[in-house]
């Protein structure tokens, strides 16, 4: 809800993300994260943003509240807390998913390394048991014959 209101108000005022970022003393990427719903501004920035857009904070947050100043701040704080909690849950879920994917990839890599090592060891043992002369043994014999 906040992200949609932010984008709508920014475009209504004709600001680019960069222009809004300069007015709020943040980087453009921060504005982008807010509009994508990946994070939310702190209370001070939210108040400054409402001043830039010339709207009340509750309208920026998407609430249609008609309350006294103290109650308004409490309602805003509660709404920000809920938004932050939802973002934290979403981010934790993605962190867990990527952690599981990383572990699966690491285990798969280790498995294939072990298979390759066992393959080389097994191939070398079979070659020796068959009685064939390996390249290393051929080179040793060549050097011994040269010295004699």
PDB file of N, CA and C in Angstrom, residues 32-89:
ATOM      1  N   UNK A  32      13.951   3.354  -4.825  1.00  0.00           N
ATOM      2  CA  UNK A  32      13.570   2.162  -5.588  1.00  0.00           C
ATOM      3  C   UNK A  32      13.145   1.033  -4.659  1.00  0.00           C
ATOM      4  N   UNK A  33      13.895   0.808  -3.575  1.00  0.00           N
ATOM      5  CA  UNK A  33      13.542  -0.244  -2.610  1.00  0.00           C
ATOM      6  C   UNK A  33      12.197   0.045  -1.959  1.00  0.00           C
ATOM      7  N   UNK A  34      11.936   1.313  -1.649  1.00  0.00           N
ATOM      8  CA  UNK A  34      10.649   1.666  -1.044  1.00  0.00           C
ATOM      9  C   UNK A  34       9.515   1.386  -2.009  1.00  0.00           C
ATOM     10  N   UNK A  35       9.718   1.744  -3.283  1.00  0.00           N
ATOM     11  CA  UNK A  35       8.658   1.550  -4.279  1.00  0.00           C
ATOM     12  C   UNK A  35       8.434   0.081  -4.613  1.00  0.00           C
ATOM     13  N   UNK A  36       9.453  -0.741  -4.436  1.00  0.00           N
ATOM     14  CA  UNK A  36       9.318  -2.180  -4.672  1.00  0.00           C
ATOM     15  C   UNK A  36       8.809  -2.914  -3.436  1.00  0.00           C
ATOM     16  N   UNK A  37       8.723  -2.206  -2.314  1.00  0.00           N
ATOM     17  CA  UNK A  37       8.258  -2.831  -1.077  1.00  0.00           C
ATOM     18  C   UNK A  37       9.313  -3.655  -0.381  1.00  0.00           C
ATOM     19  N   UNK A  38      10.595  -3.423  -0.701  1.00  0.00           N
ATOM     20  CA  UNK A  38      11.673  -4.175  -0.063  1.00  0.00           C
ATOM     21  C   UNK A  38      12.077  -3.583   1.274  1.00  0.00           C
ATOM     22  N   UNK A  39      11.757  -2.310   1.497  1.00  0.00           N
ATOM     23  CA  UNK A  39      12.022  -1.671   2.778  1.00  0.00           C
ATOM     24  C   UNK A  39      11.068  -0.496   2.932  1.00  0.00           C
ATOM     25  N   UNK A  40      11.077   0.092   4.104  1.00  0.00           N
ATOM     26  CA  UNK A  40      10.237   1.265   4.380  1.00  0.00           C
ATOM     27  C   UNK A  40      11.099   2.322   5.055  1.00  0.00           C
ATOM     28  N   UNK A  41      10.740   3.582   4.892  1.00  0.00           N
ATOM     29  CA  UNK A  41      11.525   4.642   5.520  1.00  0.00           C
ATOM     30  C   UNK A  41      11.284   4.702   7.029  1.00  0.00           C
ATOM     31  N   UNK A  42      12.224   5.325   7.729  1.00  0.00           N
ATOM     32  CA  UNK A  42      12.003   5.530   9.156  1.00  0.00           C
ATOM     33  C   UNK A  42      10.998   6.665   9.344  1.00  0.00           C
ATOM     34  N   UNK A  43      10.570   6.887  10.564  1.00  0.00           N
ATOM     35  CA  UNK A  43       9.503   7.851  10.839  1.00  0.00           C
ATOM     36  C   UNK A  43       9.882   9.268  10.424  1.00  0.00           C
ATOM     37  N   UNK A  44      11.127   9.687  10.692  1.00  0.00           N
ATOM     38  CA  UNK A  44      11.554  11.044  10.332  1.00  0.00           C
ATOM     39  C   UNK A  44      11.524  11.253   8.822  1.00  0.00           C
ATOM     40  N   UNK A  45      12.014  10.273   8.086  1.00  0.00           N
ATOM     41  CA  UNK A  45      12.016  10.368   6.623  1.00  0.00           C
ATOM     42  C   UNK A  45      10.592  10.364   6.094  1.00  0.00           C
ATOM     43  N   UNK A  46       9.731   9.595   6.721  1.00  0.00           N
ATOM     44  CA  UNK A  46       8.329   9.532   6.323  1.00  0.00           C
ATOM     45  C   UNK A  46       7.657  10.899   6.490  1.00  0.00           C
ATOM     46  N   UNK A  47       7.960  11.573   7.586  1.00  0.00           N
ATOM     47  CA  UNK A  47       7.400  12.902   7.834  1.00  0.00           C
ATOM     48  C   UNK A  47       7.938  13.894   6.795  1.00  0.00           C
ATOM     49  N   UNK A  48       9.238  13.816   6.525  1.00  0.00           N
ATOM     50  CA  UNK A  48       9.844  14.704   5.526  1.00  0.00           C
ATOM     51  C   UNK A  48       9.240  14.447   4.143  1.00  0.00           C
ATOM     52  N   UNK A  49       9.001  13.167   3.826  1.00  0.00           N
ATOM     53  CA  UNK A  49       8.404  12.788   2.551  1.00  0.00           C
ATOM     54  C   UNK A  49       6.991  13.358   2.428  1.00  0.00           C
ATOM     55  N   UNK A  50       6.236  13.283   3.502  1.00  0.00           N
ATOM     56  CA  UNK A  50       4.875  13.830   3.500  1.00  0.00           C
ATOM     57  C   UNK A  50       4.911  15.340   3.252  1.00  0.00           C
ATOM     58  N   UNK A  51       5.916  16.012   3.812  1.00  0.00           N
ATOM     59  CA  UNK A  51       6.063  17.453   3.577  1.00  0.00           C
ATOM     60  C   UNK A  51       6.406  17.742   2.123  1.00  0.00           C
ATOM     61  N   UNK A  52       7.278  16.939   1.534  1.00  0.00           N
ATOM     62  CA  UNK A  52       7.664  17.120   0.119  1.00  0.00           C
ATOM     63  C   UNK A  52       6.449  16.945  -0.780  1.00  0.00           C
ATOM     64  N   UNK A  53       5.629  15.953  -0.489  1.00  0.00           N
ATOM     65  CA  UNK A  53       4.440  15.686  -1.308  1.00  0.00           C
ATOM     66  C   UNK A  53       3.235  16.544  -0.915  1.00  0.00           C
ATOM     67  N   UNK A  54       3.369  17.254   0.214  1.00  0.00           N
ATOM     68  CA  UNK A  54       2.303  18.114   0.729  1.00  0.00           C
ATOM     69  C   UNK A  54       1.023  17.322   1.007  1.00  0.00           C
ATOM     70  N   UNK A  55       1.211  16.187   1.666  1.00  0.00           N
ATOM     71  CA  UNK A  55       0.087  15.335   2.077  1.00  0.00           C
ATOM     72  C   UNK A  55       0.336  14.897   3.516  1.00  0.00           C
ATOM     73  N   UNK A  56      -0.711  14.518   4.240  1.00  0.00           N
ATOM     74  CA  UNK A  56      -0.484  13.984   5.592  1.00  0.00           C
ATOM     75  C   UNK A  56       0.178  12.600   5.522  1.00  0.00           C
ATOM     76  N   UNK A  57       0.890  12.258   6.570  1.00  0.00           N
ATOM     77  CA  UNK A  57       1.605  10.981   6.622  1.00  0.00           C
ATOM     78  C   UNK A  57       0.649   9.808   6.476  1.00  0.00           C
ATOM     79  N   UNK A  58      -0.525   9.919   7.101  1.00  0.00           N
ATOM     80  CA  UNK A  58      -1.456   8.788   7.018  1.00  0.00           C
ATOM     81  C   UNK A  58      -1.921   8.550   5.590  1.00  0.00           C
ATOM     82  N   UNK A  59      -2.009   9.605   4.773  1.00  0.00           N
ATOM     83  CA  UNK A  59      -2.377   9.413   3.366  1.00  0.00           C
ATOM     84  C   UNK A  59      -1.247   8.722   2.610  1.00  0.00           C
ATOM     85  N   UNK A  60      -0.026   9.090   2.940  1.00  0.00           N
ATOM     86  CA  UNK A  60       1.140   8.450   2.330  1.00  0.00           C
ATOM     87  C   UNK A  60       1.161   6.958   2.655  1.00  0.00           C
ATOM     88  N   UNK A  61       0.762   6.619   3.873  1.00  0.00           N
ATOM     89  CA  UNK A  61       0.720   5.216   4.294  1.00  0.00           C
ATOM     90  C   UNK A  61      -0.529   4.488   3.796  1.00  0.00           C
ATOM     91  N   UNK A  62      -1.484   5.256   3.281  1.00  0.00           N
ATOM     92  CA  UNK A  62      -2.687   4.636   2.745  1.00  0.00           C
ATOM     93  C   UNK A  62      -3.828   4.561   3.723  1.00  0.00           C
ATOM     94  N   UNK A  63      -3.695   5.208   4.869  1.00  0.00           N
ATOM     95  CA  UNK A  63      -4.766   5.181   5.871  1.00  0.00           C
ATOM     96  C   UNK A  63      -5.578   6.463   5.771  1.00  0.00           C
ATOM     97  N   UNK A  64      -6.846   6.371   6.031  1.00  0.00           N
ATOM     98  CA  UNK A  64      -7.732   7.533   6.026  1.00  0.00           C
ATOM     99  C   UNK A  64      -8.157   7.817   7.459  1.00  0.00           C
ATOM    100  N   UNK A  65      -7.182   8.227   8.282  1.00  0.00           N
ATOM    101  CA  UNK A  65      -7.447   8.438   9.698  1.00  0.00           C
ATOM    102  C   UNK A  65      -7.688   9.917   9.992  1.00  0.00           C
ATOM    103  N   UNK A  66      -8.630  10.193  10.836  1.00  0.00           N
ATOM    104  CA  UNK A  66      -8.891  11.547  11.326  1.00  0.00           C
ATOM    105  C   UNK A  66      -8.732  11.479  12.839  1.00  0.00           C
ATOM    106  N   UNK A  67      -7.505  11.623  13.313  1.00  0.00           N
ATOM    107  CA  UNK A  67      -7.224  11.506  14.737  1.00  0.00           C
ATOM    108  C   UNK A  67      -6.402  12.689  15.205  1.00  0.00           C
ATOM    109  N   UNK A  68      -6.301  12.835  16.516  1.00  0.00           N
ATOM    110  CA  UNK A  68      -5.485  13.882  17.093  1.00  0.00           C
ATOM    111  C   UNK A  68      -4.013  13.602  16.814  1.00  0.00           C
ATOM    112  N   UNK A  69      -3.162  14.619  16.996  1.00  0.00           N
ATOM    113  CA  UNK A  69      -1.733  14.480  16.683  1.00  0.00           C
ATOM    114  C   UNK A  69      -1.069  13.308  17.402  1.00  0.00           C
ATOM    115  N   UNK A  70      -1.284  13.167  18.699  1.00  0.00           N
ATOM    116  CA  UNK A  70      -0.642  12.087  19.445  1.00  0.00           C
ATOM    117  C   UNK A  70      -1.132  10.727  18.973  1.00  0.00           C
ATOM    118  N   UNK A  71      -2.428  10.626  18.767  1.00  0.00           N
ATOM    119  CA  UNK A  71      -2.979   9.365  18.275  1.00  0.00           C
ATOM    120  C   UNK A  71      -2.490   9.093  16.856  1.00  0.00           C
ATOM    121  N   UNK A  72      -2.311  10.142  16.072  1.00  0.00           N
ATOM    122  CA  UNK A  72      -1.831   9.998  14.695  1.00  0.00           C
ATOM    123  C   UNK A  72      -0.425   9.399  14.694  1.00  0.00           C
ATOM    124  N   UNK A  73       0.442   9.901  15.568  1.00  0.00           N
ATOM    125  CA  UNK A  73       1.800   9.373  15.645  1.00  0.00           C
ATOM    126  C   UNK A  73       1.794   7.907  16.081  1.00  0.00           C
ATOM    127  N   UNK A  74       0.923   7.572  17.024  1.00  0.00           N
ATOM    128  CA  UNK A  74       0.824   6.180  17.465  1.00  0.00           C
ATOM    129  C   UNK A  74       0.338   5.276  16.337  1.00  0.00           C
ATOM    130  N   UNK A  75      -0.652   5.755  15.603  1.00  0.00           N
ATOM    131  CA  UNK A  75      -1.185   4.954  14.497  1.00  0.00           C
ATOM    132  C   UNK A  75      -0.127   4.769  13.415  1.00  0.00           C
ATOM    133  N   UNK A  76       0.618   5.820  13.130  1.00  0.00           N
ATOM    134  CA  UNK A  76       1.690   5.739  12.136  1.00  0.00           C
ATOM    135  C   UNK A  76       2.762   4.761  12.590  1.00  0.00           C
ATOM    136  N   UNK A  77       3.159   4.861  13.847  1.00  0.00           N
ATOM    137  CA  UNK A  77       4.181   3.964  14.387  1.00  0.00           C
ATOM    138  C   UNK A  77       3.727   2.510  14.317  1.00  0.00           C
ATOM    139  N   UNK A  78       2.467   2.266  14.662  1.00  0.00           N
ATOM    140  CA  UNK A  78       1.937   0.900  14.598  1.00  0.00           C
ATOM    141  C   UNK A  78       1.926   0.377  13.166  1.00  0.00           C
ATOM    142  N   UNK A  79       1.522   1.231  12.234  1.00  0.00           N
ATOM    143  CA  UNK A  79       1.466   0.813  10.840  1.00  0.00           C
ATOM    144  C   UNK A  79       2.869   0.527  10.300  1.00  0.00           C
ATOM    145  N   UNK A  80       3.828   1.389  10.641  1.00  0.00           N
ATOM    146  CA  UNK A  80       5.213   1.138  10.234  1.00  0.00           C
ATOM    147  C   UNK A  80       5.743  -0.156  10.839  1.00  0.00           C
ATOM    148  N   UNK A  81       5.405  -0.412  12.086  1.00  0.00           N
ATOM    149  CA  UNK A  81       5.848  -1.645  12.741  1.00  0.00           C
ATOM    150  C   UNK A  81       5.282  -2.871  12.024  1.00  0.00           C
ATOM    151  N   UNK A  82       4.001  -2.799  11.635  1.00  0.00           N
ATOM    152  CA  UNK A  82       3.394  -3.921  10.898  1.00  0.00           C
ATOM    153  C   UNK A  82       4.071  -4.125   9.552  1.00  0.00           C
ATOM    154  N   UNK A  83       4.334  -3.022   8.853  1.00  0.00           N
ATOM    155  CA  UNK A  83       4.992  -3.127   7.542  1.00  0.00           C
ATOM    156  C   UNK A  83       6.382  -3.726   7.701  1.00  0.00           C
ATOM    157  N   UNK A  84       7.141  -3.246   8.695  1.00  0.00           N
ATOM    158  CA  UNK A  84       8.484  -3.787   8.937  1.00  0.00           C
ATOM    159  C   UNK A  84       8.434  -5.266   9.292  1.00  0.00           C
ATOM    160  N   UNK A  85       7.445  -5.664  10.079  1.00  0.00           N
ATOM    161  CA  UNK A  85       7.305  -7.070  10.460  1.00  0.00           C
ATOM    162  C   UNK A  85       7.020  -7.941   9.234  1.00  0.00           C
ATOM    163  N   UNK A  86       6.137  -7.466   8.366  1.00  0.00           N
ATOM    164  CA  UNK A  86       5.826  -8.216   7.144  1.00  0.00           C
ATOM    165  C   UNK A  86       7.054  -8.332   6.253  1.00  0.00           C
ATOM    166  N   UNK A  87       7.828  -7.252   6.125  1.00  0.00           N
ATOM    167  CA  UNK A  87       9.049  -7.296   5.326  1.00  0.00           C
ATOM    168  C   UNK A  87      10.076  -8.254   5.929  1.00  0.00           C
ATOM    169  N   UNK A  88      10.188  -8.249   7.248  1.00  0.00           N
ATOM    170  CA  UNK A  88      11.129  -9.149   7.915  1.00  0.00           C
ATOM    171  C   UNK A  88      10.753 -10.600   7.674  1.00  0.00           C
ATOM    172  N   UNK A  89       9.475 -10.921   7.749  1.00  0.00           N
ATOM    173  CA  UNK A  89       9.014 -12.291   7.489  1.00  0.00           C
ATOM    174  C   UNK A  89       9.335 -12.685   6.058  1.00  0.00           C
TER     175      UNK A  89
END
